[in-house]
Coordinates of C-alpha atoms and ligand atoms in Angstrom, one line a residue:
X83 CA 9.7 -4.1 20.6
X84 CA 8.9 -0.6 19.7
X85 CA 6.0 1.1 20.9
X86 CA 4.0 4.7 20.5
X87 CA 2.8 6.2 23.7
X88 CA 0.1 8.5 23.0
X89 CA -1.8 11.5 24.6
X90 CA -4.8 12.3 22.9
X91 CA -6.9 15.8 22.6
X92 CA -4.4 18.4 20.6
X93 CA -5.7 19.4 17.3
X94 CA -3.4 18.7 14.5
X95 CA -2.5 22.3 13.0
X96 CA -0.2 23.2 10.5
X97 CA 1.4 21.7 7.4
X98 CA 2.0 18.1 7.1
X99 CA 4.1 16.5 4.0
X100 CA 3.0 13.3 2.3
X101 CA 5.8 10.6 1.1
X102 CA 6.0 9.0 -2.4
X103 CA 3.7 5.9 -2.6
X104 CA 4.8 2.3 -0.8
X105 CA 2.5 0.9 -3.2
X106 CA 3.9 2.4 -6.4
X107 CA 8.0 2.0 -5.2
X108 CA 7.4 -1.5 -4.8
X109 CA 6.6 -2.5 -8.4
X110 CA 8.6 -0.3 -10.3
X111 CA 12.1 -1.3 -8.0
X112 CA 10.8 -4.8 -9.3
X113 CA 10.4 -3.3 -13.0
X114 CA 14.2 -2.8 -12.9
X115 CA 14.6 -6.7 -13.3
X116 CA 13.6 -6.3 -17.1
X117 CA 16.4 -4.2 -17.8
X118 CA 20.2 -4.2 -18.0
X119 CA 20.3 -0.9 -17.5
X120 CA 20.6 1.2 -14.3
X121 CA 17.0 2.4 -13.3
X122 CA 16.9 5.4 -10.7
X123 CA 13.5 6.3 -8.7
X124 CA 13.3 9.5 -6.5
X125 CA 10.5 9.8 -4.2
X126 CA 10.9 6.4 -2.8
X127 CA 9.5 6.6 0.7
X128 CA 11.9 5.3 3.6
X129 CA 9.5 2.4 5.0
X130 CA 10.1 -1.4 6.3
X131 CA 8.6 -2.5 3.0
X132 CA 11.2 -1.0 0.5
X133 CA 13.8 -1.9 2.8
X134 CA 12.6 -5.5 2.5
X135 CA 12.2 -5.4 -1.3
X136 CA 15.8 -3.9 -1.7
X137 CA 16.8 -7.0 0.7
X138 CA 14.7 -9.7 -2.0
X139 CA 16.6 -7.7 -5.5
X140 CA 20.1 -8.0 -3.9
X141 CA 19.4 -11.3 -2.5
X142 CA 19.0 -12.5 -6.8
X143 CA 21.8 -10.4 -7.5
X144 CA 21.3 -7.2 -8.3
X145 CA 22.9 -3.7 -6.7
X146 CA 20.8 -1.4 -5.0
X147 CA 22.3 1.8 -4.1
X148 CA 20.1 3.7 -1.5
X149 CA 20.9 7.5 -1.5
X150 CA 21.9 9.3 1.6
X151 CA 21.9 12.8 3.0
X152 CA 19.8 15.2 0.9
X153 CA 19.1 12.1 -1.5
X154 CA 17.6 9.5 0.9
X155 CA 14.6 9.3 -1.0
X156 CA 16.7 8.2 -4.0
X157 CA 17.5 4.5 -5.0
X158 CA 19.3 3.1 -8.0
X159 CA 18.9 -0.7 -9.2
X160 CA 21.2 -2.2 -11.6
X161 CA 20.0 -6.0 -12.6
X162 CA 23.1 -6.5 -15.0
X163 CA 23.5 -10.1 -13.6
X164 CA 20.5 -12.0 -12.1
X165 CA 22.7 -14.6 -10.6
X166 CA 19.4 -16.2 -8.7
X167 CA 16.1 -15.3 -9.8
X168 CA 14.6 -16.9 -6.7
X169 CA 12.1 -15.3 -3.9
X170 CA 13.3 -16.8 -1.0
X171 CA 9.9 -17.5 1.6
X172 CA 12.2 -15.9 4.6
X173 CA 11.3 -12.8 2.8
X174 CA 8.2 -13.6 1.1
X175 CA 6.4 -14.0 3.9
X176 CA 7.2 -10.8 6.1
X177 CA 5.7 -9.2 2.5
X178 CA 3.3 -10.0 -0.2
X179 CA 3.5 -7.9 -2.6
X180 CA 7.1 -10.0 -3.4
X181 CA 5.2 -12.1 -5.7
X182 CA 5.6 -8.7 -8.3
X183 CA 8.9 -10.2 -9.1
X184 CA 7.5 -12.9 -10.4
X185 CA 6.4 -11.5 -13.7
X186 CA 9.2 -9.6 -14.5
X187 CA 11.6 -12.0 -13.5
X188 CA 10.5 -15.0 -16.2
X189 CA 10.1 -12.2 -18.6
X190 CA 14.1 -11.2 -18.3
X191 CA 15.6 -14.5 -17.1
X192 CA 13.6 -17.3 -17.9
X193 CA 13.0 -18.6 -14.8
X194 CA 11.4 -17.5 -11.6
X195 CA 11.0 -19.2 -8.4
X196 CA 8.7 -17.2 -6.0
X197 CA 7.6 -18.7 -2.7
X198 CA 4.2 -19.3 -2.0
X199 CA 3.0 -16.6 -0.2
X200 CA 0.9 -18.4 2.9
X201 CA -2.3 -17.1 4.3
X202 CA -2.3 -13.5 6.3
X203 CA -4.3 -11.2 8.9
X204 CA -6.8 -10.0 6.3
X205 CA -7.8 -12.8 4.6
X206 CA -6.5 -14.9 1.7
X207 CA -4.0 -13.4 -0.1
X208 CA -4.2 -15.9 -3.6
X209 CA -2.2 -15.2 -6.6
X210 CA -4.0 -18.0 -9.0
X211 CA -4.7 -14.7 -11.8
X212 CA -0.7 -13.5 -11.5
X213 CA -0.5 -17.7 -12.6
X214 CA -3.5 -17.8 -14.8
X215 CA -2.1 -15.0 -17.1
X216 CA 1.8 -16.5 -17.4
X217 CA 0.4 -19.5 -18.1
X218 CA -1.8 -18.1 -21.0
X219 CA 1.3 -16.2 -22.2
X220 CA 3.4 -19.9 -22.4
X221 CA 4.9 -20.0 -19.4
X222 CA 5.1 -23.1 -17.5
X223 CA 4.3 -23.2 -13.7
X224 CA 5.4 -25.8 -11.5
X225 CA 5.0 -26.0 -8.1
X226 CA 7.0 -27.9 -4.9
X227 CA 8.3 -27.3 -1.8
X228 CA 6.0 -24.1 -0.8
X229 CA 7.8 -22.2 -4.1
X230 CA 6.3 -22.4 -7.6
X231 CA 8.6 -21.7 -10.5
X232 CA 7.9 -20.4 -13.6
X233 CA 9.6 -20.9 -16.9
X234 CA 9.5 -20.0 -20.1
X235 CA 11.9 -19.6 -23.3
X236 CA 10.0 -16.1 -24.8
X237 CA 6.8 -14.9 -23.6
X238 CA 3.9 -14.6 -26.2
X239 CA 1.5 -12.0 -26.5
X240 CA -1.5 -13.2 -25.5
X241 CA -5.4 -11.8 -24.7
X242 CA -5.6 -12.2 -21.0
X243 CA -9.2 -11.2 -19.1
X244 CA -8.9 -10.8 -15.3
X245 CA -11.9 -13.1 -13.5
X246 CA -11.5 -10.2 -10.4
X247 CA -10.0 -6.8 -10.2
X248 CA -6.3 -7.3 -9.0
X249 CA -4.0 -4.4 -8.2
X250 CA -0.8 -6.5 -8.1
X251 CA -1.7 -9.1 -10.7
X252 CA -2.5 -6.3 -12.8
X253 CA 0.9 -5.0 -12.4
X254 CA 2.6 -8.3 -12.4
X255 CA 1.3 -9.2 -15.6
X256 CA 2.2 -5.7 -17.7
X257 CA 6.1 -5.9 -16.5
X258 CA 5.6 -9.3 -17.7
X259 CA 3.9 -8.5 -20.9
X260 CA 5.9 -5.5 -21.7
X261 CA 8.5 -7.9 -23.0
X262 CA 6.7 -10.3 -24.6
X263 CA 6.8 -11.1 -28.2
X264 CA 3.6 -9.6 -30.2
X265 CA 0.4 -8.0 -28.6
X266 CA -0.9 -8.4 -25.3
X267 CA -4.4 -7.3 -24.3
X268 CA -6.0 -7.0 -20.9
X269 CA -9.4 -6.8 -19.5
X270 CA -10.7 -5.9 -15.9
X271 CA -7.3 -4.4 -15.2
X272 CA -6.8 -2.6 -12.0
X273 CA -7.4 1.2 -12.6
X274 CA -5.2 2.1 -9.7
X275 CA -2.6 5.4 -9.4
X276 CA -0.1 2.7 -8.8
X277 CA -0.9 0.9 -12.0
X278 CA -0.7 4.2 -13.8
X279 CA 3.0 5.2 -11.8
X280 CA 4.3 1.7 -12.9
X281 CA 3.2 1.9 -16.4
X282 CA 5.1 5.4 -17.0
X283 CA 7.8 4.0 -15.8
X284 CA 8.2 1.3 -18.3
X285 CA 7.2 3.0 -21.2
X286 CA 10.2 6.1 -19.7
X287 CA 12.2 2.5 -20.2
X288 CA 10.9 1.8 -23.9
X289 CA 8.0 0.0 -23.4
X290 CA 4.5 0.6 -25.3
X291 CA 1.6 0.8 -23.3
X292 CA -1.8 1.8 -24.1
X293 CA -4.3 2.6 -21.5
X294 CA -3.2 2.2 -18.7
X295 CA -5.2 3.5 -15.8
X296 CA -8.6 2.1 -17.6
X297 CA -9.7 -1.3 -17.6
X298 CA -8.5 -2.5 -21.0
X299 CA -4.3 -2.2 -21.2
X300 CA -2.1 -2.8 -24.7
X301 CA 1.1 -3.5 -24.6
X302 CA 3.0 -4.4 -27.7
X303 CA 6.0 -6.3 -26.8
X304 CA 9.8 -5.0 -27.6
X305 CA 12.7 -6.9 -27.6
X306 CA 14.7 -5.0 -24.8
X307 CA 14.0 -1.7 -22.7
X308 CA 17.0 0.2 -21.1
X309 CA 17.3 2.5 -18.0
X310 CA 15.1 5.7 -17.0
X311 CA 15.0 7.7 -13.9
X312 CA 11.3 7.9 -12.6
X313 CA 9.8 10.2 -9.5
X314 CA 7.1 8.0 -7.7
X315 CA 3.9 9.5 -6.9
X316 CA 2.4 10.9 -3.5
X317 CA 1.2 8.3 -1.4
X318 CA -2.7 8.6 -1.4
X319 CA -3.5 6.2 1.6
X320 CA -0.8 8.3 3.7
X321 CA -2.5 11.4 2.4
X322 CA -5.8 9.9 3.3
X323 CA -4.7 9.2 6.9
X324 CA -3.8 12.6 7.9
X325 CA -7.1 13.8 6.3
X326 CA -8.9 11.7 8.6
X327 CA -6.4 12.9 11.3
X328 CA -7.4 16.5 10.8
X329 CA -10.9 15.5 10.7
X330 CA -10.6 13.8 14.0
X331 CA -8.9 16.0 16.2
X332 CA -11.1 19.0 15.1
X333 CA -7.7 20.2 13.2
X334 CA -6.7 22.3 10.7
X335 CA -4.2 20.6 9.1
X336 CA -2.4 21.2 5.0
X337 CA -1.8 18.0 3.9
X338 CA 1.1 18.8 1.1
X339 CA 2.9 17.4 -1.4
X340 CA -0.1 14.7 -2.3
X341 CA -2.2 14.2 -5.4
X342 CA -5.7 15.8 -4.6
X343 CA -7.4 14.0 -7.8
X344 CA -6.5 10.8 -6.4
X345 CA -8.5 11.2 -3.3
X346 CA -11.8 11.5 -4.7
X347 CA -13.4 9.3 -3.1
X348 CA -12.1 9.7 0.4
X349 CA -12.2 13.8 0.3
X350 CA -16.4 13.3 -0.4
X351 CA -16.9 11.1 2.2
X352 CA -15.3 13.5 4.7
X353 CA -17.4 16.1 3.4
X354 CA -20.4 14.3 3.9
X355 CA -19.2 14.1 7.5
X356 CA -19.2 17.9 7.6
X357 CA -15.0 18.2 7.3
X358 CA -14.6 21.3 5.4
X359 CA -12.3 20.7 2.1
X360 CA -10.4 23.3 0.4
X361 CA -7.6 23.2 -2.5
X362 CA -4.8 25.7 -1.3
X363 CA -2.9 24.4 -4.2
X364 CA -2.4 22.1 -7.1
X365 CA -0.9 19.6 -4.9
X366 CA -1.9 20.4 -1.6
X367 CA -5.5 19.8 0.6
X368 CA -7.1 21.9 3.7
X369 CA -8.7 19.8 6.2
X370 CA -10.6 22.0 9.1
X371 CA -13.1 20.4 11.3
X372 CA -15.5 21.6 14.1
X373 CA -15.6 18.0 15.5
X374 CA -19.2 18.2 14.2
X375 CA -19.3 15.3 12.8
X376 CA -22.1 13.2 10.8
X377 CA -22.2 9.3 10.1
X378 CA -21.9 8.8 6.8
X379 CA -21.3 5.3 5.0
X380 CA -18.4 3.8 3.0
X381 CA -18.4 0.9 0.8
X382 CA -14.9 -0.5 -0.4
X383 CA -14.1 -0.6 -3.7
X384 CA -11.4 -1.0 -6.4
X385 CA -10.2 2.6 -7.5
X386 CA -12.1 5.1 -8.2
X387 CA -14.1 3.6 -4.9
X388 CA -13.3 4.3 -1.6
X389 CA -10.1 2.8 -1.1
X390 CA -10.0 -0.6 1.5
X391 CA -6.8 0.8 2.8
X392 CA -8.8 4.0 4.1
X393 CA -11.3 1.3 5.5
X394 CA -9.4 1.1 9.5
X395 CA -8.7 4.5 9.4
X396 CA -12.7 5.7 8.1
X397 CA -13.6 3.6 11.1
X398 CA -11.7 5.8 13.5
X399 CA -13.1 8.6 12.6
X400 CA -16.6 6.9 12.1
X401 CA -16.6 6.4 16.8
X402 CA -16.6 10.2 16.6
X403 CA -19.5 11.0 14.5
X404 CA -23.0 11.7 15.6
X405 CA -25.2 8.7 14.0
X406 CA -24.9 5.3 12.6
X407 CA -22.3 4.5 9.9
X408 CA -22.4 1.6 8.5
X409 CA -18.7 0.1 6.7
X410 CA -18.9 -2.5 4.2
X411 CA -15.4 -4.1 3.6
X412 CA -16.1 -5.5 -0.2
X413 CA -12.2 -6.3 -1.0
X414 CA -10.7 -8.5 1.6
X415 CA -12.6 -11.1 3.9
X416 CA -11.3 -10.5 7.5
X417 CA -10.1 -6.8 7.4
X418 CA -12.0 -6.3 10.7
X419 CA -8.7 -6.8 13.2
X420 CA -8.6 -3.2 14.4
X421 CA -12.6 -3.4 15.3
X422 CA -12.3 -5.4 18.5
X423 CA -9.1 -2.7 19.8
X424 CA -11.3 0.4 19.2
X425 CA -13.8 -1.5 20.9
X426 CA -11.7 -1.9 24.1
X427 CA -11.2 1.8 23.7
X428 CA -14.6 2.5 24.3
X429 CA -16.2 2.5 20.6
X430 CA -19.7 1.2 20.1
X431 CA -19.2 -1.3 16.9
X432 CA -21.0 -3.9 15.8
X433 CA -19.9 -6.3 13.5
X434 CA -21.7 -8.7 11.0
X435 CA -19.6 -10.6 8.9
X436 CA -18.0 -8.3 5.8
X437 CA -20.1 -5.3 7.5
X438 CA -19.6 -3.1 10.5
X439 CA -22.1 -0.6 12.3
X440 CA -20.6 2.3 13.8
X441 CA -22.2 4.3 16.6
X442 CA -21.2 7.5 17.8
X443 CA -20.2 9.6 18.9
X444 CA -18.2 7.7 21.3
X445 CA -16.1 8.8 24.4
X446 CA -12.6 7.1 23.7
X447 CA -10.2 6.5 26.5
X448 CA -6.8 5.6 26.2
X449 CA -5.4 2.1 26.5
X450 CA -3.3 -0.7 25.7
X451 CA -3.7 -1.5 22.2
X452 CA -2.1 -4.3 20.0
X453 CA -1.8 -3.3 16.1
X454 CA -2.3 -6.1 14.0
X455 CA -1.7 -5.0 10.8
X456 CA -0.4 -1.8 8.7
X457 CA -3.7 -0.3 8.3
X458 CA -5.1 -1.0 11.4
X459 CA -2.3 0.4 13.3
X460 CA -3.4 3.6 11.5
X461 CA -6.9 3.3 12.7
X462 CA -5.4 3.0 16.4
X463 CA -3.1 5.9 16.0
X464 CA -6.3 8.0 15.0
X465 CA -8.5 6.5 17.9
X466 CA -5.7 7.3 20.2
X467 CA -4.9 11.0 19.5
X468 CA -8.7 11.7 20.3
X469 CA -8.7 9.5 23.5
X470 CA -9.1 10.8 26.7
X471 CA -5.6 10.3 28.5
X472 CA -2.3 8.1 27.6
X473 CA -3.0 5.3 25.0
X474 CA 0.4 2.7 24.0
X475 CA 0.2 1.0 21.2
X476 CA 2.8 -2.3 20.8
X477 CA 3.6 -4.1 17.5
X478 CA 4.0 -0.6 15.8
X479 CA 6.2 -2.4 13.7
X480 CA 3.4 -3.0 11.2
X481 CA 3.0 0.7 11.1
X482 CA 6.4 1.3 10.1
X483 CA 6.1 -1.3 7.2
X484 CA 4.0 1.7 5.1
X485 CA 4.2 4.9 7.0
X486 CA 7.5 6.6 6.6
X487 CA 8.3 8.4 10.8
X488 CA 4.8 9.3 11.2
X489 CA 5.3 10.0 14.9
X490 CA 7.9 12.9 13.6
X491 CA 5.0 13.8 11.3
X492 CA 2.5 14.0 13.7
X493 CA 4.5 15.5 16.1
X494 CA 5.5 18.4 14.1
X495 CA 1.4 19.3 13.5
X496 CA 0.8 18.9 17.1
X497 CA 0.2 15.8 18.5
X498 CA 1.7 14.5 21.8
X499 CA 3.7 11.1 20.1
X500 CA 6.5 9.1 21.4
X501 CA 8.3 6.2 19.9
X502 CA 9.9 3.8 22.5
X503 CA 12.1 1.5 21.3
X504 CA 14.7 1.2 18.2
X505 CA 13.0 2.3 14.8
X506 CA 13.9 -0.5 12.1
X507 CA 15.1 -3.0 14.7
X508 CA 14.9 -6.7 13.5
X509 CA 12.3 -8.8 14.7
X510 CA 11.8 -12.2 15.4
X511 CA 8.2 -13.3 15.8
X512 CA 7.3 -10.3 12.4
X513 CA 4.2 -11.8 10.7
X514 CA 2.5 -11.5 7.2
X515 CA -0.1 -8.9 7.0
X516 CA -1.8 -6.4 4.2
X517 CA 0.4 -4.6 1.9
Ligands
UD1_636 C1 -2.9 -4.3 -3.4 C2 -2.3 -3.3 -2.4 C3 -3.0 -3.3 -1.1 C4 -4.5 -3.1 -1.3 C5 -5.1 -4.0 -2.4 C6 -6.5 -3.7 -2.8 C7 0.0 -3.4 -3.1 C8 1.4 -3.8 -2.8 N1 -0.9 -3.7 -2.2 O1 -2.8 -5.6 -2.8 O2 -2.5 -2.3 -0.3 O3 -5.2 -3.3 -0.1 O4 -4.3 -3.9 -3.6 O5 -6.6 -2.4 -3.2 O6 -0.2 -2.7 -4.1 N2 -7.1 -12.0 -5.6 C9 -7.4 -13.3 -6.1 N3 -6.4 -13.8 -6.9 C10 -5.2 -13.2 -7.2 C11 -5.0 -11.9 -6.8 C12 -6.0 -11.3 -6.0 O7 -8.4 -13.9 -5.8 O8 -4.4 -13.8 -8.0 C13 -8.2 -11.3 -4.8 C14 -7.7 -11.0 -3.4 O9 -7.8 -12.1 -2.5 C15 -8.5 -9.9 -3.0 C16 -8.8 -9.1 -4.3 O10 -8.5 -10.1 -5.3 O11 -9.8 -10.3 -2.5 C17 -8.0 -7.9 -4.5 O12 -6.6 -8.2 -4.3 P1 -5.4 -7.5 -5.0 O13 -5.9 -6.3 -5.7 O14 -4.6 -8.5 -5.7 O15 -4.6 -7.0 -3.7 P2 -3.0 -6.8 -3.8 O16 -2.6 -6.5 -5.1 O17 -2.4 -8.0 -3.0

């Protein structure tokens, strides 16, 4: 089982480069099902998660080609034949965000059978609105056996209003509307970047979208859409993390290649901590910290709020500055898992129910630490490269499902990082967690 061993105190220095977004890759590789066509994406980041959704296309029949070399970050689909438009659970449940194929895949083929996805570290992961909307656009929704399937002759158009702000049901439902017949509306759509990245891509494959990226999308339904070559967007949660990782360690750290407008929200917050921001480019942020820090409070919120996948790593940084900050966590019920392993590395949290108090600042010292999910891991990785001495962290495994060789990353601005163990290597006893 692989680990990270490491020593904290370096400030991170230099220039560190962001990947293309996990959370965009994964809906538009499932946006290939609608077409015959070959669709190409560059930019796709080389994490467990695309590795697993590239393992869920090929098991219904389609080709995925993976680049190699100079074009690793390259992947071309081709859903000519869908020979089994199922979502087998053995892959379901080692990640959520498979239920995207459920949408496009009634949409092209008729038919869909998606396994349930069960319950998972952060809460209740529910896809009733993904079923809601199909249902409202004539599909019919069956469910047995832990799998629901989905069927329906044509889509219709149809004027679908979202009861709560869902990223993936958002996107679910456009791939799914996109070749409907007549006019689809939607309301309380997810305003996401990733919502944004997926709906470029369809309409580079024909579709008509209006407004995505606001709350109210229109799609007018065509009859086919053909391939497109797409570049994925900068991941902003990575980007976020090694903010916070400057911030932490008292750095001065670039973070490149990342989308500065998408990280509103987290680059005012770390002001208000005292971080000092600057724009060296159109794509790129300065981070530089005294380790001066102030408590300052976050909220979670749907985008353009403070992201709940910055949430852990806030928190890190939160047992470093001088004051009380208090965390609400407004978007999942039980994303608290990395409190109780910064506590047993010596930060001062108190916890009551969806909100956390955060005293500091607190003297860290390294330790044994047990990441429990994708986020949290990030949180611990912070926590330890401020630590005082030689922190391991097992089950990095989750890490490695969103952040592309981070220890390379890291080490390359810096900090003292070891992996032990084989990157990628199959597990047995992998679990479902936050996507
Ligand atoms: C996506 C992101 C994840 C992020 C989350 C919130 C991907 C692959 N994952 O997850 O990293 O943390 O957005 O920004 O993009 N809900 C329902 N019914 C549904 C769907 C959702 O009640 O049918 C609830 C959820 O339980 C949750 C809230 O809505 O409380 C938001 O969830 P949602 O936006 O759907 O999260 P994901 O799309 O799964």
């Amino acid at each position: 089982m692989d680990k990270f061993v490491i020593r904290g105190g370096n400030p991170l220095r230099g220039t560190i480069r962001v990947s293309g977004a996990k959370n965009s890759a994964l809906p538009c590789m499932a946006a290939a099902i609608l077409t015959e066509e070959d669709v190409t994406l560059e930019n796709i980041p080389q994490v467990r998660d695309i590795e697993t959704e590239r393992k869920l296309l090929a098991s219904m029949g389609a080709s995925v080609q993976l680049g190699s070399g100079g074009s690793a970050h390259r992947t071309t689909i081709s859903c000519r034949s869908l020979s089994d438009p199922v979502a087998k659970y053995e892959i379901v449940k080692t990640m959520r965000a498979s239920s995207l194929v459920l949408g496009p895949l009634v949409a092209r083929a008729g038919i869909a059978r998606v396994a349930m996805p069960g319950g998972c570290a952060i809460g209740g992961r529910p896809i009733d609105l993904h079923i809601k909307g199909l249902e409202q656009m004539g599909a019919t929704i069956q469910q047995a056996h832990g799998y629901l399937e989905a069927r329906a002759s044509k889509l219709k158009g149809a004027h679908l209003v979202f009861d709560k702000i869902t990223v993936t049901g958002t996107e679910d439902l456009l791939m799914a509307a996109v070749l409907a017949e007549g006019e689809t509306v939607m309301e309380n759509c997810a305003r996401e970047p990733e919502v944004t990245d997926l709906a470029a891509l369809l309409t580079a494959m024909g579709a008509k979208i209006d407004g995505a990226g606001t709350s109210t999308i229109r799609v007018q339904g065509v009859s086919s859409l053909h391939g497109a070559r797409y570049r994925i967007h900068p991941d902003r949660i990575e980007a976020g993390t090694f903010l916070v990782a400057g911030a932490i360690t008292a750095g001065d750290l670039t973070v490149a290649d990342c989308n500065p407008q998408h990280l509103r929200a987290v680059i005012a917050k770390l002001e208000e901590t005292g971080a000092q921001i600057d724009f060296p480019g159109p794509d790129a942020v300065r981070i530089r910290s005294n380790g001066k820090l102030r408590a300052a409070d976050i909220s979670t919120e749907e985008y353009p709020g403070f992201p709940t996948d910055m949430q852990a790593q806030y928190m890190a940084l939160a047992t470093q500055a001088e004051g009380v900050s208090v965390v609400k966590e407004n978007i999942f019920e039980n994303r608290f898992m990395h409190v109780q392993e910064l506590v047993r590395m010596g930060a001062n949290i108190k916890l009551d129910g969806r909100t956390a108090a955060v005293r500091g600042p607190a003297k860290l010292s390294a330790a044994a630490v047990m990441c429990s999910d994708l986020r949290a891991s990030a949180s611990l990785v912070l926590a330890a490269l401020v630590a005082d001495g030689e922190s391991i962290l097992d089950r990095v495994y989750h890490m490695d499902r969103g952040y592309e060789r981070i220890e390379e990353k890291l080490r390359g601005v810096g900090a003292e990082i070891q992996r032990i163990g084989n990157l990628f290597a199959p597990r047995a006893d992998e679990v479902v967690t936050d996507s």
